mmCIF file of C-alpha atoms and ligand atoms in Angstrom:
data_model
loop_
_atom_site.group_PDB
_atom_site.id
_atom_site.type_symbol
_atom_site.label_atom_id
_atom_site.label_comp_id
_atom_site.label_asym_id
_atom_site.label_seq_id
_atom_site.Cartn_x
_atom_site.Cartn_y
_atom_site.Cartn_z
ATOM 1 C CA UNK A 242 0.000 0.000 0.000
ATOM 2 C CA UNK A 243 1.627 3.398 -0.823
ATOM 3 C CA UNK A 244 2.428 5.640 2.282
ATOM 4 C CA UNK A 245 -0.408 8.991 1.594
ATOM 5 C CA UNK A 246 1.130 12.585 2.815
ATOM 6 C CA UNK A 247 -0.917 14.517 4.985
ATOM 7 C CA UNK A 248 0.580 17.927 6.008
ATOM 8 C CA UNK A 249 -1.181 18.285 9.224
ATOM 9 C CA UNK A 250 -0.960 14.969 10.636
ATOM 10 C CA UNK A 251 1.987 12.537 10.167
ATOM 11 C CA UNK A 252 1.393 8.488 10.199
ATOM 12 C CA UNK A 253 4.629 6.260 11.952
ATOM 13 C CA UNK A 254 4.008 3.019 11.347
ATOM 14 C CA UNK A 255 5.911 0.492 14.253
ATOM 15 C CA UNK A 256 5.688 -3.033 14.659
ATOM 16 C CA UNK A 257 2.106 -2.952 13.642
ATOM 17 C CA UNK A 258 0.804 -0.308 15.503
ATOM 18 C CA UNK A 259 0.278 3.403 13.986
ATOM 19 C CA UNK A 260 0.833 6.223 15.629
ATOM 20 C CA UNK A 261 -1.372 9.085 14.290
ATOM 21 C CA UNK A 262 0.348 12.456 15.073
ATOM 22 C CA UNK A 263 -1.037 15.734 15.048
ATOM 23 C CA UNK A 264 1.097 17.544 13.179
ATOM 24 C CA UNK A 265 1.042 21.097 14.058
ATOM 25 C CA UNK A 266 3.229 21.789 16.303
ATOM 26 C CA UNK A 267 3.708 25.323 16.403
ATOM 27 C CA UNK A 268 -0.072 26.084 16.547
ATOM 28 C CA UNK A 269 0.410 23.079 19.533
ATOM 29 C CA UNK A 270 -1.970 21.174 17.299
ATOM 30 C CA UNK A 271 -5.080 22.977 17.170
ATOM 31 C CA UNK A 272 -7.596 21.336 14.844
ATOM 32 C CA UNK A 273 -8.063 23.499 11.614
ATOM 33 C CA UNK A 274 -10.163 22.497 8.694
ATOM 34 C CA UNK A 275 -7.707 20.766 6.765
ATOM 35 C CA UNK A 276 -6.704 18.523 10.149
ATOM 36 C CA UNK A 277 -10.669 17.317 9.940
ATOM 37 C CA UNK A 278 -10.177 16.348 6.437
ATOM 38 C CA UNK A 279 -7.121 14.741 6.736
ATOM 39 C CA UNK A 280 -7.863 12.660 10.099
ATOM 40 C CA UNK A 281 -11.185 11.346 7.784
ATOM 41 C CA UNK A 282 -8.761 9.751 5.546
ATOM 42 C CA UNK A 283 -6.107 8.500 7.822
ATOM 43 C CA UNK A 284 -8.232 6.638 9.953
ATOM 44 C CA UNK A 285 -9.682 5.159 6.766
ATOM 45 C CA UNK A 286 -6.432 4.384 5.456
ATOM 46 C CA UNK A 287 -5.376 2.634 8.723
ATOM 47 C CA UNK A 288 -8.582 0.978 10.241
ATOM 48 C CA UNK A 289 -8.621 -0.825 6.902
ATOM 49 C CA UNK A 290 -4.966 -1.318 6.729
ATOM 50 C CA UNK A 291 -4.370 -5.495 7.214
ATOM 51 C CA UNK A 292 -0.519 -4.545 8.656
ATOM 52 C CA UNK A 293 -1.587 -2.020 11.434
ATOM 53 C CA UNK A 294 -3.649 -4.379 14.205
ATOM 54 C CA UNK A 295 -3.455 -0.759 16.929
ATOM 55 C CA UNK A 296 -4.225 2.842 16.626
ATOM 56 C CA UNK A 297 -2.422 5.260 18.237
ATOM 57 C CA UNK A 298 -3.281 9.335 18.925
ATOM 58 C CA UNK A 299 -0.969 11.727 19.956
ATOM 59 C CA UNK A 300 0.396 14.605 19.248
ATOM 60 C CA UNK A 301 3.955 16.720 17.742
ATOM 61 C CA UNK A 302 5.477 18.749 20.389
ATOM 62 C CA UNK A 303 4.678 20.118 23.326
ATOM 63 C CA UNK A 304 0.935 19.835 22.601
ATOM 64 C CA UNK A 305 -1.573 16.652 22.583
ATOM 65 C CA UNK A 306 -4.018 19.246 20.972
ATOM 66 C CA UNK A 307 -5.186 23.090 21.848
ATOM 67 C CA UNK A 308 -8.524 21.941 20.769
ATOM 68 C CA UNK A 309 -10.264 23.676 18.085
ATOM 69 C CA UNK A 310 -8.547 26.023 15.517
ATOM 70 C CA UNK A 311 -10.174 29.303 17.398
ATOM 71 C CA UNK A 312 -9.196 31.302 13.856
ATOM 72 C CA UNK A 313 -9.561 28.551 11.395
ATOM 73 C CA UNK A 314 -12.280 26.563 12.580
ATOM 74 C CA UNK A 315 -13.982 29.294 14.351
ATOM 75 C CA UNK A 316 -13.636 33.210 13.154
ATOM 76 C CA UNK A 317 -12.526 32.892 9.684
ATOM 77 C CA UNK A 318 -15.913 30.303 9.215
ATOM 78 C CA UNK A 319 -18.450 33.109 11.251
ATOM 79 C CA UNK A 320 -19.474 33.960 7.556
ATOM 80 C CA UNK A 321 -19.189 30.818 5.956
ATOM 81 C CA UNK A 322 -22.170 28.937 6.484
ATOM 82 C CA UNK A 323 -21.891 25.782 4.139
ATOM 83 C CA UNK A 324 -18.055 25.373 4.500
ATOM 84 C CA UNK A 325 -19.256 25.346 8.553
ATOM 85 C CA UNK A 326 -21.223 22.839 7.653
ATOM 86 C CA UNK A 327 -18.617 20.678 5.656
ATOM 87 C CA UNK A 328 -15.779 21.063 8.335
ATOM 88 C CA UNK A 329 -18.183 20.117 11.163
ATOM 89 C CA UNK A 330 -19.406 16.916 9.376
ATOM 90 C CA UNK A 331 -15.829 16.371 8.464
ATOM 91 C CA UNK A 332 -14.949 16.550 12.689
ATOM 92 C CA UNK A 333 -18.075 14.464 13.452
ATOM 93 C CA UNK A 334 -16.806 11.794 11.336
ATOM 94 C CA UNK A 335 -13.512 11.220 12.264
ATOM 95 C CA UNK A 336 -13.884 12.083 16.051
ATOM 96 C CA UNK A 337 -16.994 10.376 16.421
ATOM 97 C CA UNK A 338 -17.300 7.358 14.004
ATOM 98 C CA UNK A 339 -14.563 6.181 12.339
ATOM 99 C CA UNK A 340 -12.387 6.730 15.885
ATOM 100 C CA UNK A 341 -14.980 5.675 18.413
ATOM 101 C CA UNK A 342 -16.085 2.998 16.684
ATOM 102 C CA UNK A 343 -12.869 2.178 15.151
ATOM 103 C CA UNK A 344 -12.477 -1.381 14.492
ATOM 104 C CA UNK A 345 -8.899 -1.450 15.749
ATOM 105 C CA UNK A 346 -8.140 -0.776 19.402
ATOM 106 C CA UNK A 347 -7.797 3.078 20.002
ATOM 107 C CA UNK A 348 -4.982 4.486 22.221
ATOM 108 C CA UNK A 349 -4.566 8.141 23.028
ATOM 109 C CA UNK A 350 -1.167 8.985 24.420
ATOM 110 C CA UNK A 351 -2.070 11.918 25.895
ATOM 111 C CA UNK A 352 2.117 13.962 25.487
ATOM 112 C CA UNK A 353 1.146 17.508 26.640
ATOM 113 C CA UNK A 354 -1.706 20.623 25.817
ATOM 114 C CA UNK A 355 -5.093 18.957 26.216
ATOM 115 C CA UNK A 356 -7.994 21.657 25.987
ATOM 116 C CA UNK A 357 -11.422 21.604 24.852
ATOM 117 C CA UNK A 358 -12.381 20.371 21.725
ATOM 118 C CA UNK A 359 -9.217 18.172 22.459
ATOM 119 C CA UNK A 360 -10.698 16.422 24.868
ATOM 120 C CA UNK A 361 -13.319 14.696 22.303
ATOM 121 C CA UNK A 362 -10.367 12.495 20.356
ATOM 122 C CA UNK A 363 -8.913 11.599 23.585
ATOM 123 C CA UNK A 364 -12.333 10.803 25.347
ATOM 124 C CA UNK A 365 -13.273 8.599 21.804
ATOM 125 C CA UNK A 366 -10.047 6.057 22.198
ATOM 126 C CA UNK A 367 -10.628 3.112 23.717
ATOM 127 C CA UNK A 368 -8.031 3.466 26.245
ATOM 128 C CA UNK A 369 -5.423 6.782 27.050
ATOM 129 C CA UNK A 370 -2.642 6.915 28.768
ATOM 130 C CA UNK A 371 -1.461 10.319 29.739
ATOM 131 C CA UNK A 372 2.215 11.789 30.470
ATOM 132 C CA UNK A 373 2.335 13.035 34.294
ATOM 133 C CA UNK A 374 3.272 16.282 32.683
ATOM 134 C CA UNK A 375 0.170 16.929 30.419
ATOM 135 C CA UNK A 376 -1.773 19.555 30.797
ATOM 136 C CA UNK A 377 -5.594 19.414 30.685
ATOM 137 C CA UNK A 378 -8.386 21.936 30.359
ATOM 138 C CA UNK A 379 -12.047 22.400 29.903
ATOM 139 C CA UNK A 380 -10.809 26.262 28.564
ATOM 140 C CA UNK A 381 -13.961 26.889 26.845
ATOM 141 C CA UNK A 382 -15.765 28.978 29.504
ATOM 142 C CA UNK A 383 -12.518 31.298 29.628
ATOM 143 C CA UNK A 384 -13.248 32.500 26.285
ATOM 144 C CA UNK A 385 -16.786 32.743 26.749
ATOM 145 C CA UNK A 386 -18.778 29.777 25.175
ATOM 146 C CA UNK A 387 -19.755 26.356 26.661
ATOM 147 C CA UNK A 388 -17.659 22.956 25.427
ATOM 148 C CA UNK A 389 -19.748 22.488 22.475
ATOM 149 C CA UNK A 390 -19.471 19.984 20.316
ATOM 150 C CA UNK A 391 -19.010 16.873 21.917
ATOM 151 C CA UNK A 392 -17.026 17.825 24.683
ATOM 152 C CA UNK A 393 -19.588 18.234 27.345
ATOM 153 C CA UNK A 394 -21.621 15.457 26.323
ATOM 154 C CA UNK A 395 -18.572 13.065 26.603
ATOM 155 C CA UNK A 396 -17.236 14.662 29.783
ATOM 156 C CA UNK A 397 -20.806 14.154 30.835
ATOM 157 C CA UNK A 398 -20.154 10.205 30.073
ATOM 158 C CA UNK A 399 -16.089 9.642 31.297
ATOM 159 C CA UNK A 400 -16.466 12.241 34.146
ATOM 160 C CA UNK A 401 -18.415 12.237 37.495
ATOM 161 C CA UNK A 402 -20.527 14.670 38.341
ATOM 162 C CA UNK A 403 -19.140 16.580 40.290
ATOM 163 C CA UNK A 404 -15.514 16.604 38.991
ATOM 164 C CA UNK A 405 -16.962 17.347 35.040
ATOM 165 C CA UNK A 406 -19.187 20.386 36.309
ATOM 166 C CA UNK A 407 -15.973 21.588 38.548
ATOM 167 C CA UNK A 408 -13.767 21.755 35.790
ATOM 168 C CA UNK A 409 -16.335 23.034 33.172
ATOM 169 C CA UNK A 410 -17.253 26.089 35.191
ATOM 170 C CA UNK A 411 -13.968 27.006 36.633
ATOM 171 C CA UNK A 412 -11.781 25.829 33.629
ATOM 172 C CA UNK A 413 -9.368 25.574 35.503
ATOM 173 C CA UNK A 414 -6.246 22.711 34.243
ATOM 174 C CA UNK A 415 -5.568 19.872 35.682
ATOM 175 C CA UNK A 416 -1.956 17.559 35.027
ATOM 176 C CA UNK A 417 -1.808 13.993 33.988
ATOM 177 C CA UNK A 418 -1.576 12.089 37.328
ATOM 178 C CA UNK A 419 -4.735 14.277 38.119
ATOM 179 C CA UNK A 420 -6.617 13.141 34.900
ATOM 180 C CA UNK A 421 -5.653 9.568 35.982
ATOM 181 C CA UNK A 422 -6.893 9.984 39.371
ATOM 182 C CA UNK A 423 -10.538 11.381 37.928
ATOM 183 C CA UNK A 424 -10.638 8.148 34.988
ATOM 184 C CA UNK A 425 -10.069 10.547 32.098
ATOM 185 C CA UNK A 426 -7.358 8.282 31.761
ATOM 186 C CA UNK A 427 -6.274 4.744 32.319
ATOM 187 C CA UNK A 428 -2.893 6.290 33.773
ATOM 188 C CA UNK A 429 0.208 9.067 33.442
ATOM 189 C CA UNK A 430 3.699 7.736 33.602
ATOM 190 C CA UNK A 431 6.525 10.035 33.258
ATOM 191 C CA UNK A 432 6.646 11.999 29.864
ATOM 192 C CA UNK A 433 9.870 10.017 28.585
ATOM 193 C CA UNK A 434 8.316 6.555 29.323
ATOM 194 C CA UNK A 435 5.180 7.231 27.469
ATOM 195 C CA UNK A 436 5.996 6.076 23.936
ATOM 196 C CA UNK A 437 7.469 2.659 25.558
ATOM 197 C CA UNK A 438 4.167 2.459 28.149
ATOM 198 C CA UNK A 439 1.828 2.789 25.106
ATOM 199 C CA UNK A 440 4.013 0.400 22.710
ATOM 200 C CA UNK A 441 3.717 -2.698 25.667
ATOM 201 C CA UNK A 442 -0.148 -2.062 25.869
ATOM 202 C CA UNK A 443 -0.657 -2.119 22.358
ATOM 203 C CA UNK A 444 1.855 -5.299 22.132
ATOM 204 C CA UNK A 445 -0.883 -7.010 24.643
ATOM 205 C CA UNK A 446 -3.710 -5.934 22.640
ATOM 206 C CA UNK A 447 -1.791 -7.407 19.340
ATOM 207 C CA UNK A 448 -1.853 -10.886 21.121
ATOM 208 C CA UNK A 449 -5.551 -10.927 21.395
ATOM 209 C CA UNK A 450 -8.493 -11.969 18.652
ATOM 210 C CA UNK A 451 -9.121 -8.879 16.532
ATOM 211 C CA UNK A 452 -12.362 -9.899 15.551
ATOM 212 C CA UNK A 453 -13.124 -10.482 19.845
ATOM 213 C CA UNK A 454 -11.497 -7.132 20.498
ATOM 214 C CA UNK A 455 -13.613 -5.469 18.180
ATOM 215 C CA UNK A 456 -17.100 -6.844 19.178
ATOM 216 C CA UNK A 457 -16.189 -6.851 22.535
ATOM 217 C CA UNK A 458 -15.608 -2.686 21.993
ATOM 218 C CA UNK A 459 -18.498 -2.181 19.598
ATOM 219 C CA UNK A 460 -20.737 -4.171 22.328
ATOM 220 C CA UNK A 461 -19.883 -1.296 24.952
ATOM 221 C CA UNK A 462 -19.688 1.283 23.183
ATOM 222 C CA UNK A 463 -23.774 0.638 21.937
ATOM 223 C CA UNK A 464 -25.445 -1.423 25.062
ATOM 224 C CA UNK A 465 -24.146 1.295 27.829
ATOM 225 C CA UNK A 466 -26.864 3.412 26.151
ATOM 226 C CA UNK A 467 -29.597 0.936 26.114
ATOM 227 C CA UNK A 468 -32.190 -0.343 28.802
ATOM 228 C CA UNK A 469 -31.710 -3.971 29.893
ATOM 229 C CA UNK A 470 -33.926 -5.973 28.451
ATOM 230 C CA UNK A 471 -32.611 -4.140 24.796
ATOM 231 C CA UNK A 472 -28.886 -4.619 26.027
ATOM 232 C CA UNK A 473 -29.216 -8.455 26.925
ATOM 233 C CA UNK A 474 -31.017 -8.757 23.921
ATOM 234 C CA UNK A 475 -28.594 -6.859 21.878
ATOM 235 C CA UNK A 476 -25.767 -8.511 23.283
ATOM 236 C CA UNK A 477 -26.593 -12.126 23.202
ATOM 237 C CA UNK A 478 -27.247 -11.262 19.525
ATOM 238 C CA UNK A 479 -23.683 -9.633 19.090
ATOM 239 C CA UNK A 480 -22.046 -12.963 20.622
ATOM 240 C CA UNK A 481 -23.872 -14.845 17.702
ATOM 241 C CA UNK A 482 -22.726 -12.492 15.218
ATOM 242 C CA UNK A 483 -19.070 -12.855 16.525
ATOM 243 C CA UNK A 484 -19.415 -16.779 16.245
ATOM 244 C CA UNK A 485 -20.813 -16.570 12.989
ATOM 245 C CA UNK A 486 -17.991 -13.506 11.806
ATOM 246 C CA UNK A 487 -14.564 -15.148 13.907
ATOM 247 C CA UNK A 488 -12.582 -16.532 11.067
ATOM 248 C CA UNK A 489 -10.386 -18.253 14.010
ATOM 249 C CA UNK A 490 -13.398 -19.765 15.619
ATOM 250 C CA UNK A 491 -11.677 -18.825 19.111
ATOM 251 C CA UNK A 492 -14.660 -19.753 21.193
ATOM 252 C CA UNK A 493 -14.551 -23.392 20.412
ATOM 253 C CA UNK A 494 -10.526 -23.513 19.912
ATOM 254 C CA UNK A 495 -10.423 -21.981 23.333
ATOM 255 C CA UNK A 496 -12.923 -24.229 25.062
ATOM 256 C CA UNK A 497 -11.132 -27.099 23.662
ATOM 257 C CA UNK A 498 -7.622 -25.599 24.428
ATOM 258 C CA UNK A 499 -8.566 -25.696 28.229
ATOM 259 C CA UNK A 500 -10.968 -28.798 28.508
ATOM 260 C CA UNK A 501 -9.711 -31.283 26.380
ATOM 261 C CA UNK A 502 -6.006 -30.523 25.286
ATOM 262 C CA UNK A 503 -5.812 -28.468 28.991
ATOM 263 C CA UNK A 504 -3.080 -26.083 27.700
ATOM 264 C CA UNK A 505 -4.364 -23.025 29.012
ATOM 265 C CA UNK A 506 -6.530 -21.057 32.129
ATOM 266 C CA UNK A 507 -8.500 -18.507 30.298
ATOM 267 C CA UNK A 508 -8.749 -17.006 33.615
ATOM 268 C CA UNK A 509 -5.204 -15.996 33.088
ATOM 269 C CA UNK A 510 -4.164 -15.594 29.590
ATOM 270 C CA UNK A 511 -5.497 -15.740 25.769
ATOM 271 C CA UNK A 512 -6.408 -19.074 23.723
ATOM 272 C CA UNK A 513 -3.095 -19.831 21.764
ATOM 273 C CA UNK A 514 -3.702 -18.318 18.458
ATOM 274 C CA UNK A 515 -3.150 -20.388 15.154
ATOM 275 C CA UNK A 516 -2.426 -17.200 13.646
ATOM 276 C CA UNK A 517 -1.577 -13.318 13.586
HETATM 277 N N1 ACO B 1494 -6.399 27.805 18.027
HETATM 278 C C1 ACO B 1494 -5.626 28.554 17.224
HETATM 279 N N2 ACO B 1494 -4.331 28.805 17.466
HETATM 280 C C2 ACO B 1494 -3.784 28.268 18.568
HETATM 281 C C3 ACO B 1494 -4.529 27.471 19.451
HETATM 282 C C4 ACO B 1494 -5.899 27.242 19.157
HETATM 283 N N3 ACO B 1494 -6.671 26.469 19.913
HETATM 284 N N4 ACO B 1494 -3.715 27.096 20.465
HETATM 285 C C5 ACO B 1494 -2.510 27.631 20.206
HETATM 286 N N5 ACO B 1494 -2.549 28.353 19.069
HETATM 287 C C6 ACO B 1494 -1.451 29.091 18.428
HETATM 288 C C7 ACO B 1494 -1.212 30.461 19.036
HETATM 289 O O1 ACO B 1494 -2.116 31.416 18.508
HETATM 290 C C8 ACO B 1494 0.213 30.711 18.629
HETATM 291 O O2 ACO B 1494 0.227 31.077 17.273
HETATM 292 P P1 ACO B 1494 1.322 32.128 16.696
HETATM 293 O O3 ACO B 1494 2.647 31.502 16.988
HETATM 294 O O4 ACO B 1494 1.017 32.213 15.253
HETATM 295 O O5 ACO B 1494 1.110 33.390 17.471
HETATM 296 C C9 ACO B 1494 0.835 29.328 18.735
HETATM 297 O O6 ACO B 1494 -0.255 28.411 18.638
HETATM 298 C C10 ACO B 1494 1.561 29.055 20.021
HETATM 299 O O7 ACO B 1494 0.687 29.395 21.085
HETATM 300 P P2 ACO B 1494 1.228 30.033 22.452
HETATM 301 O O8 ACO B 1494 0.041 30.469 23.212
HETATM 302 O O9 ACO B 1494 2.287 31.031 22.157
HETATM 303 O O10 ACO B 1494 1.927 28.735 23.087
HETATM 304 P P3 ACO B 1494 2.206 28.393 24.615
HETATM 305 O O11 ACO B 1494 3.059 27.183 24.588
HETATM 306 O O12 ACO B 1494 2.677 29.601 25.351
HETATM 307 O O13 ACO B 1494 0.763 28.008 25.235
HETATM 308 C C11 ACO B 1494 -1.367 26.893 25.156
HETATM 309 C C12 ACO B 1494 0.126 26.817 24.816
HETATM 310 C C13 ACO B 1494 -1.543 26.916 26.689
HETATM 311 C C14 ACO B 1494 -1.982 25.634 24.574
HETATM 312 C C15 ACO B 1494 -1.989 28.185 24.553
HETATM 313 O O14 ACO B 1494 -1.607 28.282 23.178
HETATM 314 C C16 ACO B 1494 -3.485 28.217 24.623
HETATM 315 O O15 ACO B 1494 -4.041 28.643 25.628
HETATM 316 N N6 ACO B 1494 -4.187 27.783 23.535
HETATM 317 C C17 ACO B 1494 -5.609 27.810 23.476
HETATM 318 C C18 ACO B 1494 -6.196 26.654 24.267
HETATM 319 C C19 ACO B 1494 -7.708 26.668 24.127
HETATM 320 O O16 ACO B 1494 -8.386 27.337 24.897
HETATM 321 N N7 ACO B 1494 -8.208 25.972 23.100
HETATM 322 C C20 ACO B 1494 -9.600 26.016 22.735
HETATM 323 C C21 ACO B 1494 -10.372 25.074 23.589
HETATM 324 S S1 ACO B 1494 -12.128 25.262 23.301
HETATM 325 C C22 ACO B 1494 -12.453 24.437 21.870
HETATM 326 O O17 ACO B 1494 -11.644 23.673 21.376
HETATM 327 C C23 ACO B 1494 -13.773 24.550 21.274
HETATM 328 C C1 V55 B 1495 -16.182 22.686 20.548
HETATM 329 C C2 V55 B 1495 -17.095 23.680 20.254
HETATM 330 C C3 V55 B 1495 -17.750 23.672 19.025
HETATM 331 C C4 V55 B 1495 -17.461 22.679 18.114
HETATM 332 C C5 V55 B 1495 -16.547 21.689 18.419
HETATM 333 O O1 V55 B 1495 -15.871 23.380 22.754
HETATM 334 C C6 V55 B 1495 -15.893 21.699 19.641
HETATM 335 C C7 V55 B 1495 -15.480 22.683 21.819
HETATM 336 C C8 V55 B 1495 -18.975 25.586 19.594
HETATM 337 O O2 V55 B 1495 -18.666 24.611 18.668
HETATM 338 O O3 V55 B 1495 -18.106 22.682 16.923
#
C-alpha cells in the first residue's frame, strides 16, 4: 500500500501499531479544517490497513491538541455557512465514528496541551494513557462559550458529576496524574516513558483476537446506552454475530484448548492463536 502525505498529521508506522500524530506543532496542534479532512482519511487508510492491528493518537510537540482552531475553525468560518457545515461533518466523522467505533483498538497517548475540543479524540479512544506532565483543560468557559461539540456530552459520560461540572465552570487545568486519578485516563507515567508504556499495551492488545477485540468494543460502546432488556437482547445477539464472523473460531478452539487438550486457564491468559 503506498504511504499517503498529509501535512497536518503525520502516520509512523511500528511493529504494527500506527501512531497518528497531530502535526502542528507550532499552533500546539489545534484542529483546523484541513486537520478534519485529513484525520477522515487516515483513519480510513489505517482501520482498513491489514498490517496495522493498533491505533495510536498523539500529538507533535509540546501539545496533545489546543482543541479547536479558534481562527480557522472558528472566526474565519463566522461567515461561511456551508463550509461550517462541511468542516463540522468532516470533525463528526472522524472524532466520532470512524475513531470511536474504530475497528482497531484506540490508544490516546495523551504527550502535553489537552484543551477543549481536544478532549473529544482523547475521550473517543478506547483506552489513554497520559504523560504526568500533560496539561488538561475544559478552557472553553474562559473564552466565553460552553464545550460544544461533543465535549460536554462526553465529559458528561467519562467524568463524574461533580468533577466534570468543577472543571467546566472554573476551567481551571488539571496535570496527567490528576486526569488519571478522575478516569479521564487509564494512567500518566513520566513523559519520557510514554511512547514505551503505550508500545507494551498495544503489544498485549496485538496478542488478542481482533475480531473479539472489536465486538467486545463495539458491544460497549452501543449497550451502555440501552435499557436492559434491549442490552441483553442486543448482546446475546452480538455474541452470535461474533461466532458466525470469527474466522479463528476462538470460542470453540479456546474451550477445547482448556478442557480437552488443557493447555491453558483462560482465567489468566489468551487461547493460543493459530495465527496473527
Ligand atoms: N487555536 C488557534 N491557534 C492556537 C490554538 C488554538 N486552539 N492554540 C494555540 N494556538 C497558536 C497560538 O495562537 C500561537 O500562534 P502564533 O505563533 O502564530 O502566534 C501558537 O499556537 C503558540 O501558542 P502560544 O500560546 O504562544 O503557546 P504556549 O506554549 O505559550 O501556550 C497553550 C500553549 C496553553 C496551549 C496556549 O496556546 C493556549 O491557551 N491555547 C488555546 C487553548 C484553548 O483554549 N483551546 C480552545 C479550547 S475550546 C475548543 O476547542 C472549542
Ligand atoms: C467545541 C465547540 C464547538 C465545536 C466543536 O468546545 C468543539 C469545543 C462551539 O462549537 O463545533
Amino acid at each position: 500500500m503506498t504511504a499517503r502525505k498529509y501535512q497536518t498529521v503525520k502516520v509512523e508506522r511500528e511493529e504494527g501499531v500506527a501512531w497518528m500524530i497531530l502535526n502542528r506543532p507550532e499552533k500546539r496542534n489545534a484542529m483546523n479544517p484541513q486537520m478534519h479532512y485529513e484525520m477522515e482519511e487516515v483513519l480510513n487508510e489505517l482501520s482498513l490497513d491489514p498490517e496495522i492491528q493498533v491505533l495510536v493518537l498523539t500529538g507533535a510537540g509540546e501539545a496533545f491538541c489546543s482543541g479547536m482552531d479558534l481562527k480557522e475553525y472558528f472566526r474565519d468560518l463566522d461567515n461561511d455557512p456551508a463550509e461550517q457545515i462541511k468542516v463540522r461533518w468532516a470533525m463528526r466523522n472522524w472524532q466520532y465514528f470512524r475513531l470511536r467505533m474504530c475497528p482497531k483498538p484506540t490508544i490516546a497517548a495523551v504527550n502535553g496541551w489537552c484543551f477543549g475540543g481536544g478532549f473529544t479524540p482523547l475521550i473517543s479512544c478506547d483506552l489513554a494513557i497520559a504523560a504526568d506532565e500533560a496539561v488538561f483543560g475544559l478552557s472553553e468557559v474562559n473564552w466565553g462559550i460552553l464545550p460544544g461539540g461533543y465535549v460536554t456530552r462526553d465529559v458528561a459520560m467519562v467524568m463524574s458529576y461533580r468533577d466534570a461540572l468543577y472543571y467546566i465552570i472554573t476551567g481551571k487545568t488539571f496535570d496527567g496524574k490528576k486526569a488519571a486519578e478522575l478516569r479521564l485516563v487509564n494512567e500518566s507515567v513520566p513523559r519520557s516513558e510514554l511512547h514505551s508504556r503505550v508500545m507494551a499495551l498495544a503489544q498485549d492488545l496485538k496478542k488478542m483476537n481482533p475480531h473479539t477485540l472489536r465486538y467486545a468494543k463495539d458491544a460497549f460502546k452501543m449497550s451502555r446506552d440501552m435499557n436492559f432488556e434491549q442490552a441483553y437482547d442486543y448482546l446475546a445477539a452480538k455474541n452470535d454475530q461474533l461466532q458466525f464472523r470469527d474466522p479463528e473460531k476462538a470460542r470453540d478452539t479456546g474451550i477445547k484448548q482448556f478442557i480437552d487438550d488443557k493447555t491453558f486457564r483462560p482465567g489468566l491468559s489468551p487461547y493460543k492463536r493459530s495465527k496473527g
